Amino acid sequence: MKYPPLKLIQDCQTRWNSTFQMVDRMIKNRIPVISCFAAEGFNLKLHEREWVVMDQAVNILRLFDKVTTEIVAEKSISLSKMGVLIRSLKKDGFLGNEVIFEETYEKIVCKIMPTTHETESNENEGIDESSDDEIWECLKQCHRECERTTPRANAASELDKYVSEKNLPVKENPLLWWQQRKNIYPNLFELVIKYLNVPATSVPCERIFSKAGQILTERRNRLASKKLKEILFIQNNYE
């Protein structure tokens, strides 16, 4: 038989997509598995209807498996992908929904308003309004115009400028993009530092717990917690 050598996959109770991968691999190995069972004299109790159900289930769940792979990633940003991925699954979500867009817009503006006001205060500290020199009149005029703008207007202006940016390609690193534009969007950058590094799921943390269990065994039960922490840190950050 001219089939590629594909090992069968066993599912894991804590990972639903491992069951999908097991069934998918079983379907790909259908002919070799049936032939192997027949050659060994075993009776494979799977009827044609059950193969059809498995095939249909795999076709439906394939998109969910791809989404799961994206959101459990450790080496890339996952939180910012959630809106687009949910839309892919539900045909709904943030894009195209004006109500959700306006609510989110107002929440972001309110969050960066205090930061915007503080930034303006720091920039204007060096201006001496008591000076009578005519050469500074133009600068004073700009200062007075800036004072007439509200913190909300400045925050909304920064957010509008960000929204008008072109979408970043899927494979690009958003952290690098923000690092290059932190001076253009200083107040939004503060939110990025606070929220963008949050993982979309708890899977990365669970992986670390699993690795810790493999390191701290009965034969290494005297390993200090500090040393264990250092080993895990090196293992997860060494490239």
Coordinates of N, CA and C in Angstrom, one line a residue, residues 44-193:
L44 N -12.7 -5.4 13.3 CA -12.9 -4.0 13.6 C -14.4 -3.6 13.6
K45 N -15.0 -3.3 14.7 CA -16.4 -3.1 14.8 C -16.8 -1.7 14.5
L46 N -16.4 -1.2 13.3 CA -16.8 0.1 12.9 C -17.5 0.0 11.5
H47 N -18.8 0.3 11.5 CA -19.6 0.2 10.3 C -19.4 1.5 9.4
E48 N -19.9 1.4 8.2 CA -19.7 2.5 7.3 C -20.4 3.8 7.8
R49 N -21.5 3.6 8.4 CA -22.2 4.8 8.9 C -21.4 5.5 9.9
E50 N -20.7 4.8 10.8 CA -19.8 5.4 11.8 C -18.6 6.1 11.2
W51 N -18.1 5.6 10.1 CA -17.0 6.2 9.4 C -17.5 7.6 8.8
V52 N -18.7 7.6 8.3 CA -19.3 8.8 7.8 C -19.5 9.8 8.8
V53 N -20.0 9.4 10.0 CA -20.2 10.3 11.1 C -18.9 10.9 11.6
M54 N -17.8 10.1 11.7 CA -16.5 10.6 12.0 C -16.0 11.6 11.0
D55 N -16.2 11.3 9.8 CA -15.7 12.2 8.7 C -16.4 13.5 8.8
Q56 N -17.7 13.5 9.0 CA -18.5 14.8 9.1 C -18.1 15.6 10.3
A57 N -17.9 14.9 11.4 CA -17.5 15.6 12.7 C -16.1 16.3 12.5
V58 N -15.2 15.6 11.8 CA -13.9 16.2 11.6 C -14.0 17.4 10.7
N59 N -14.8 17.4 9.7 CA -15.0 18.5 8.8 C -15.5 19.7 9.6
I60 N -16.4 19.5 10.5 CA -17.0 20.6 11.3 C -16.1 21.1 12.3
L61 N -15.3 20.2 13.0 CA -14.4 20.7 14.1 C -13.1 21.2 13.6
R62 N -12.8 21.0 12.3 CA -11.4 21.4 11.8 C -11.1 22.9 12.1
L63 N -12.1 23.8 11.8 CA -12.0 25.2 12.1 C -11.8 25.5 13.6
F64 N -12.5 24.8 14.4 CA -12.3 24.9 15.9 C -10.9 24.5 16.3
D65 N -10.4 23.5 15.7 CA -9.0 23.1 16.0 C -8.0 24.1 15.6
K66 N -8.2 24.7 14.5 CA -7.2 25.8 14.1 C -7.3 27.0 15.0
V67 N -8.5 27.4 15.4 CA -8.7 28.5 16.4 C -8.0 28.2 17.7
T68 N -8.3 26.9 18.2 CA -7.7 26.5 19.4 C -6.1 26.6 19.4
T69 N -5.6 26.2 18.3 CA -4.1 26.2 18.1 C -3.6 27.6 18.2
E70 N -4.4 28.6 17.6 CA -3.9 30.0 17.6 C -4.0 30.6 19.1
I71 N -5.1 30.3 19.8 CA -5.2 31.0 21.1 C -4.4 30.4 22.2
V72 N -3.9 29.2 22.0 CA -3.1 28.6 23.1 C -1.6 28.8 22.9
A73 N -1.3 29.6 21.9 CA 0.1 29.8 21.5 C 0.9 30.5 22.7
E74 N 2.1 30.2 22.8 CA 3.0 30.8 23.9 C 3.9 31.9 23.4
K75 N 4.4 31.7 22.1 CA 5.5 32.5 21.6 C 4.9 33.7 20.8
S76 N 3.6 33.9 20.8 CA 3.0 35.0 20.0 C 1.9 35.6 20.8
I77 N 1.5 36.8 20.4 CA 0.3 37.5 21.0 C -1.0 36.7 20.7
S78 N -1.8 36.4 21.7 CA -3.0 35.7 21.4 C -4.3 36.5 21.7
L79 N -4.2 37.4 22.7 CA -5.3 38.1 23.2 C -6.0 39.0 22.1
S80 N -5.1 39.7 21.3 CA -5.6 40.6 20.2 C -6.3 39.8 19.1
K81 N -6.1 38.5 19.0 CA -6.7 37.7 17.9 C -8.2 37.3 18.2
M82 N -8.6 37.4 19.5 CA -9.8 36.8 19.9 C -11.0 37.3 19.2
G83 N -11.1 38.6 18.9 CA -12.3 39.2 18.2 C -12.4 38.6 16.9
V84 N -11.3 38.6 16.1 CA -11.4 38.0 14.7 C -11.7 36.6 14.7
L85 N -11.1 35.8 15.7 CA -11.3 34.4 15.7 C -12.8 34.0 16.1
I86 N -13.3 34.8 17.1 CA -14.7 34.6 17.4 C -15.7 34.9 16.3
R87 N -15.3 35.9 15.5 CA -16.1 36.2 14.3 C -16.1 35.1 13.3
S88 N -14.9 34.5 13.2 CA -14.7 33.4 12.2 C -15.6 32.2 12.6
L89 N -15.8 32.0 13.9 CA -16.6 30.8 14.4 C -18.1 31.1 14.4
K90 N -18.4 32.3 14.9 CA -19.8 32.7 15.1 C -20.5 33.5 14.0
K91 N -19.6 33.9 13.0 CA -20.1 34.8 12.0 C -20.7 36.1 12.6
D92 N -20.1 36.5 13.7 CA -20.5 37.7 14.5 C -19.3 38.3 15.2
G93 N -19.6 39.2 16.0 CA -18.5 39.8 16.8 C -18.3 41.2 16.6
F94 N -17.1 41.7 16.9 CA -16.8 43.1 16.9 C -16.9 43.8 15.5
L95 N -16.4 43.2 14.5 CA -16.4 43.8 13.2 C -17.8 43.9 12.6
G96 N -18.2 45.0 12.2 CA -19.5 45.2 11.6 C -20.6 45.5 12.6
N97 N -20.3 45.5 13.9 CA -21.3 45.7 14.9 C -21.1 47.1 15.5
E98 N -21.9 48.1 15.1 CA -21.7 49.4 15.5 C -21.9 49.7 17.0
V99 N -22.8 48.9 17.6 CA -23.1 49.1 19.0 C -21.9 48.7 19.8
I100 N -21.3 47.5 19.5 CA -20.2 47.0 20.3 C -19.0 48.0 20.0
F101 N -18.8 48.4 18.7 CA -17.7 49.3 18.4 C -17.8 50.6 19.2
E102 N -19.0 51.2 19.3 CA -19.1 52.5 20.1 C -18.8 52.3 21.5
E103 N -19.3 51.2 22.1 CA -19.1 50.9 23.5 C -17.6 50.7 23.8
T104 N -17.0 50.0 23.0 CA -15.5 49.7 23.2 C -14.7 51.0 23.0
Y105 N -15.1 51.8 22.0 CA -14.5 53.1 21.7 C -14.5 54.0 22.9
E106 N -15.7 54.1 23.5 CA -15.9 55.0 24.7 C -15.1 54.5 25.9
K107 N -15.0 53.2 26.1 CA -14.3 52.6 27.2 C -12.8 52.9 27.1
I108 N -12.2 52.8 25.8 CA -10.8 53.1 25.6 C -10.5 54.5 25.8
V109 N -11.4 55.4 25.3 CA -11.2 56.9 25.5 C -11.2 57.2 26.9
C110 N -12.1 56.7 27.7 CA -12.1 56.9 29.2 C -10.9 56.5 29.9
K111 N -10.3 55.4 29.4 CA -9.1 54.8 30.0 C -7.9 55.7 29.8
I112 N -7.7 56.2 28.6 CA -6.5 57.0 28.2 C -6.7 58.5 28.5
M113 N -7.9 58.9 28.9 CA -8.1 60.4 29.2 C -7.1 60.9 30.3
P114 N -7.1 60.2 31.5 CA -6.1 60.7 32.5 C -4.7 60.8 32.1
T115 N -4.3 59.8 31.3 CA -2.9 59.7 30.8 C -2.6 60.9 29.9
T116 N -3.6 61.1 29.0 CA -3.4 62.2 28.0 C -3.3 63.6 28.7
H117 N -4.1 63.8 29.8 CA -4.0 65.0 30.5 C -2.7 65.2 31.2
E118 N -2.1 64.1 31.8 CA -0.8 64.2 32.4 C 0.3 64.5 31.4
T119 N 0.2 63.9 30.2 CA 1.2 64.1 29.2 C 1.2 65.6 28.8
E120 N 0.0 66.1 28.6 CA 0.0 67.6 28.2 C 0.5 68.5 29.3
S121 N 0.3 68.2 30.6 CA 0.8 69.0 31.7 C 2.3 69.0 31.7
N122 N 2.9 67.8 31.4 CA 4.3 67.7 31.4 C 4.9 68.5 30.3
E123 N 4.3 68.5 29.1 CA 4.8 69.1 28.0 C 4.7 70.7 28.1
N124 N 3.8 71.2 28.9 CA 3.5 72.6 29.0 C 4.2 73.2 30.2
E125 N 5.0 72.4 31.0 CA 5.6 72.9 32.2 C 6.6 74.0 31.9
G126 N 7.3 73.8 30.7 CA 8.4 74.8 30.4 C 7.9 76.1 29.8
I127 N 6.6 76.3 29.7 CA 6.2 77.6 29.1 C 5.8 78.6 30.1
D128 N 6.5 79.7 30.0 CA 6.3 80.8 31.0 C 5.3 81.8 30.5
E129 N 4.1 81.8 31.0 CA 3.1 82.7 30.5 C 3.3 84.2 30.9
S130 N 4.1 84.4 32.0 CA 4.4 85.7 32.5 C 5.4 86.5 31.6
S131 N 6.1 85.7 30.7 CA 7.1 86.4 29.9 C 6.5 87.4 28.9
D132 N 7.1 88.5 28.7 CA 6.5 89.5 27.8 C 7.2 89.6 26.5
D133 N 8.2 88.7 26.3 CA 8.9 88.7 25.1 C 8.0 88.4 23.9
E134 N 8.0 89.2 22.9 CA 7.2 89.0 21.7 C 7.5 87.8 20.9
I135 N 8.8 87.4 21.1 CA 9.2 86.2 20.3 C 8.5 84.9 20.7
W136 N 8.0 84.9 21.9 CA 7.3 83.7 22.4 C 5.8 83.8 22.2
E137 N 5.3 84.9 21.6 CA 3.8 85.0 21.4 C 3.2 83.9 20.6
C138 N 3.9 83.5 19.6 CA 3.4 82.3 18.8 C 3.2 81.1 19.6
L139 N 4.3 80.8 20.5 CA 4.2 79.6 21.3 C 3.1 79.7 22.4
K140 N 2.9 81.0 22.9 CA 1.9 81.2 23.9 C 0.5 80.9 23.3
Q141 N 0.3 81.4 22.0 CA -0.9 81.2 21.3 C -1.2 79.7 21.1
C142 N -0.2 79.0 20.7 CA -0.4 77.5 20.6 C -0.8 76.9 21.9
H143 N -0.1 77.4 23.0 CA -0.4 76.8 24.3 C -1.9 77.1 24.7
R144 N -2.4 78.3 24.4 CA -3.7 78.6 24.8 C -4.7 77.8 24.0
E145 N -4.4 77.5 22.7 CA -5.3 76.7 21.9 C -5.3 75.3 22.4
C146 N -4.2 74.8 22.8 CA -4.1 73.4 23.4 C -5.0 73.3 24.7
E147 N -4.9 74.4 25.4 CA -5.7 74.4 26.7 C -7.2 74.3 26.5
R148 N -7.6 74.8 25.3 CA -9.1 74.8 25.0 C -9.6 73.5 24.7
T149 N -8.7 72.6 24.2 CA -9.1 71.2 23.9 C -9.2 70.4 25.2
T150 N -10.3 69.6 25.2 CA -10.5 68.8 26.4 C -9.7 67.5 26.4
P151 N -9.4 66.9 27.6 CA -8.7 65.6 27.6 C -9.4 64.6 26.8
R152 N -10.7 64.6 26.8 CA -11.5 63.6 26.0 C -11.2 63.7 24.5
A153 N -11.2 65.0 24.0 CA -11.0 65.3 22.6 C -9.6 64.8 22.2
N154 N -8.6 65.0 23.0 CA -7.2 64.5 22.7 C -7.1 63.0 22.7
A155 N -7.8 62.4 23.7 CA -7.8 60.9 23.7 C -8.5 60.3 22.5
A156 N -9.7 60.9 22.1 CA -10.4 60.5 21.0 C -9.6 60.7 19.7
S157 N -8.9 61.8 19.6 CA -8.0 62.1 18.4 C -7.0 61.0 18.3
E158 N -6.3 60.6 19.4 CA -5.3 59.6 19.3 C -5.9 58.2 18.9
L159 N -7.0 57.9 19.5 CA -7.7 56.7 19.1 C -8.1 56.6 17.7
D160 N -8.7 57.7 17.2 CA -9.1 57.8 15.8 C -7.9 57.6 14.8
K161 N -6.8 58.2 15.2 CA -5.6 58.1 14.4 C -5.1 56.6 14.3
Y162 N -5.2 55.9 15.5 CA -4.9 54.5 15.5 C -5.8 53.6 14.7
V163 N -7.1 53.9 14.8 CA -8.1 53.1 14.1 C -7.9 53.2 12.6
S164 N -7.5 54.4 12.2 CA -7.3 54.6 10.7 C -6.0 53.9 10.2
E165 N -5.2 53.4 11.0 CA -4.0 52.6 10.6 C -4.4 51.4 9.8
K166 N -3.5 51.0 8.9 CA -3.8 49.7 8.1 C -3.6 48.5 9.1
N167 N -4.4 47.5 8.8 CA -4.3 46.3 9.6 C -3.0 45.6 9.4
L168 N -2.5 45.1 10.5 CA -1.2 44.4 10.5 C -1.4 43.0 9.9
P169 N -0.4 42.6 9.0 CA -0.5 41.2 8.5 C -0.5 40.2 9.6
V170 N -1.2 39.1 9.3 CA -1.4 38.0 10.3 C -0.1 37.5 10.9
K171 N 1.0 37.4 10.1 CA 2.2 36.8 10.6 C 3.2 37.9 11.2
E172 N 2.8 39.2 11.2 CA 3.6 40.2 11.8 C 3.5 40.2 13.3
N173 N 4.6 40.7 14.0 CA 4.6 40.8 15.4 C 4.0 42.1 15.9
P174 N 2.9 42.1 16.6 CA 2.3 43.4 17.0 C 3.1 44.1 18.1
L175 N 3.9 43.4 18.9 CA 4.8 44.0 19.9 C 5.8 44.9 19.2
L176 N 6.4 44.4 18.1 CA 7.4 45.2 17.4 C 6.7 46.4 16.8
W177 N 5.5 46.2 16.3 CA 4.7 47.4 15.7 C 4.5 48.5 16.7
W178 N 4.1 48.1 17.9 CA 3.9 49.0 19.0 C 5.1 49.7 19.4
Q179 N 6.2 48.9 19.5 CA 7.5 49.5 19.9 C 7.9 50.6 19.0
Q180 N 7.7 50.4 17.7 CA 8.1 51.4 16.7 C 7.2 52.7 16.7
R181 N 6.0 52.5 17.3 CA 5.0 53.6 17.3 C 4.6 54.1 18.7
K182 N 5.4 53.8 19.7 CA 5.1 54.2 21.0 C 5.1 55.7 21.2
N183 N 5.9 56.4 20.4 CA 5.9 57.9 20.5 C 4.7 58.5 19.8
I184 N 4.1 57.8 18.8 CA 3.0 58.3 18.1 C 1.7 58.1 18.9
Y185 N 1.6 57.0 19.6 CA 0.4 56.7 20.4 C 0.9 56.4 21.9
P186 N 1.4 57.5 22.5 CA 2.0 57.2 23.9 C 1.0 56.8 24.9
N187 N -0.3 57.2 24.8 CA -1.3 56.9 25.8 C -1.9 55.5 25.5
L188 N -2.1 55.1 24.3 CA -2.5 53.8 23.9 C -1.4 52.8 24.2
F189 N -0.2 53.2 24.1 CA 1.0 52.3 24.4 C 1.0 51.9 25.8
E190 N 0.5 52.7 26.7 CA 0.4 52.4 28.1 C -0.6 51.2 28.3
L191 N -1.7 51.3 27.6 CA -2.7 50.2 27.6 C -2.1 48.9 27.0
V192 N -1.4 49.1 26.0 CA -0.8 47.9 25.3 C 0.2 47.1 26.3
I193 N 1.0 47.9 27.0 CA 1.9 47.3 28.0 C 1.1 46.5 29.0

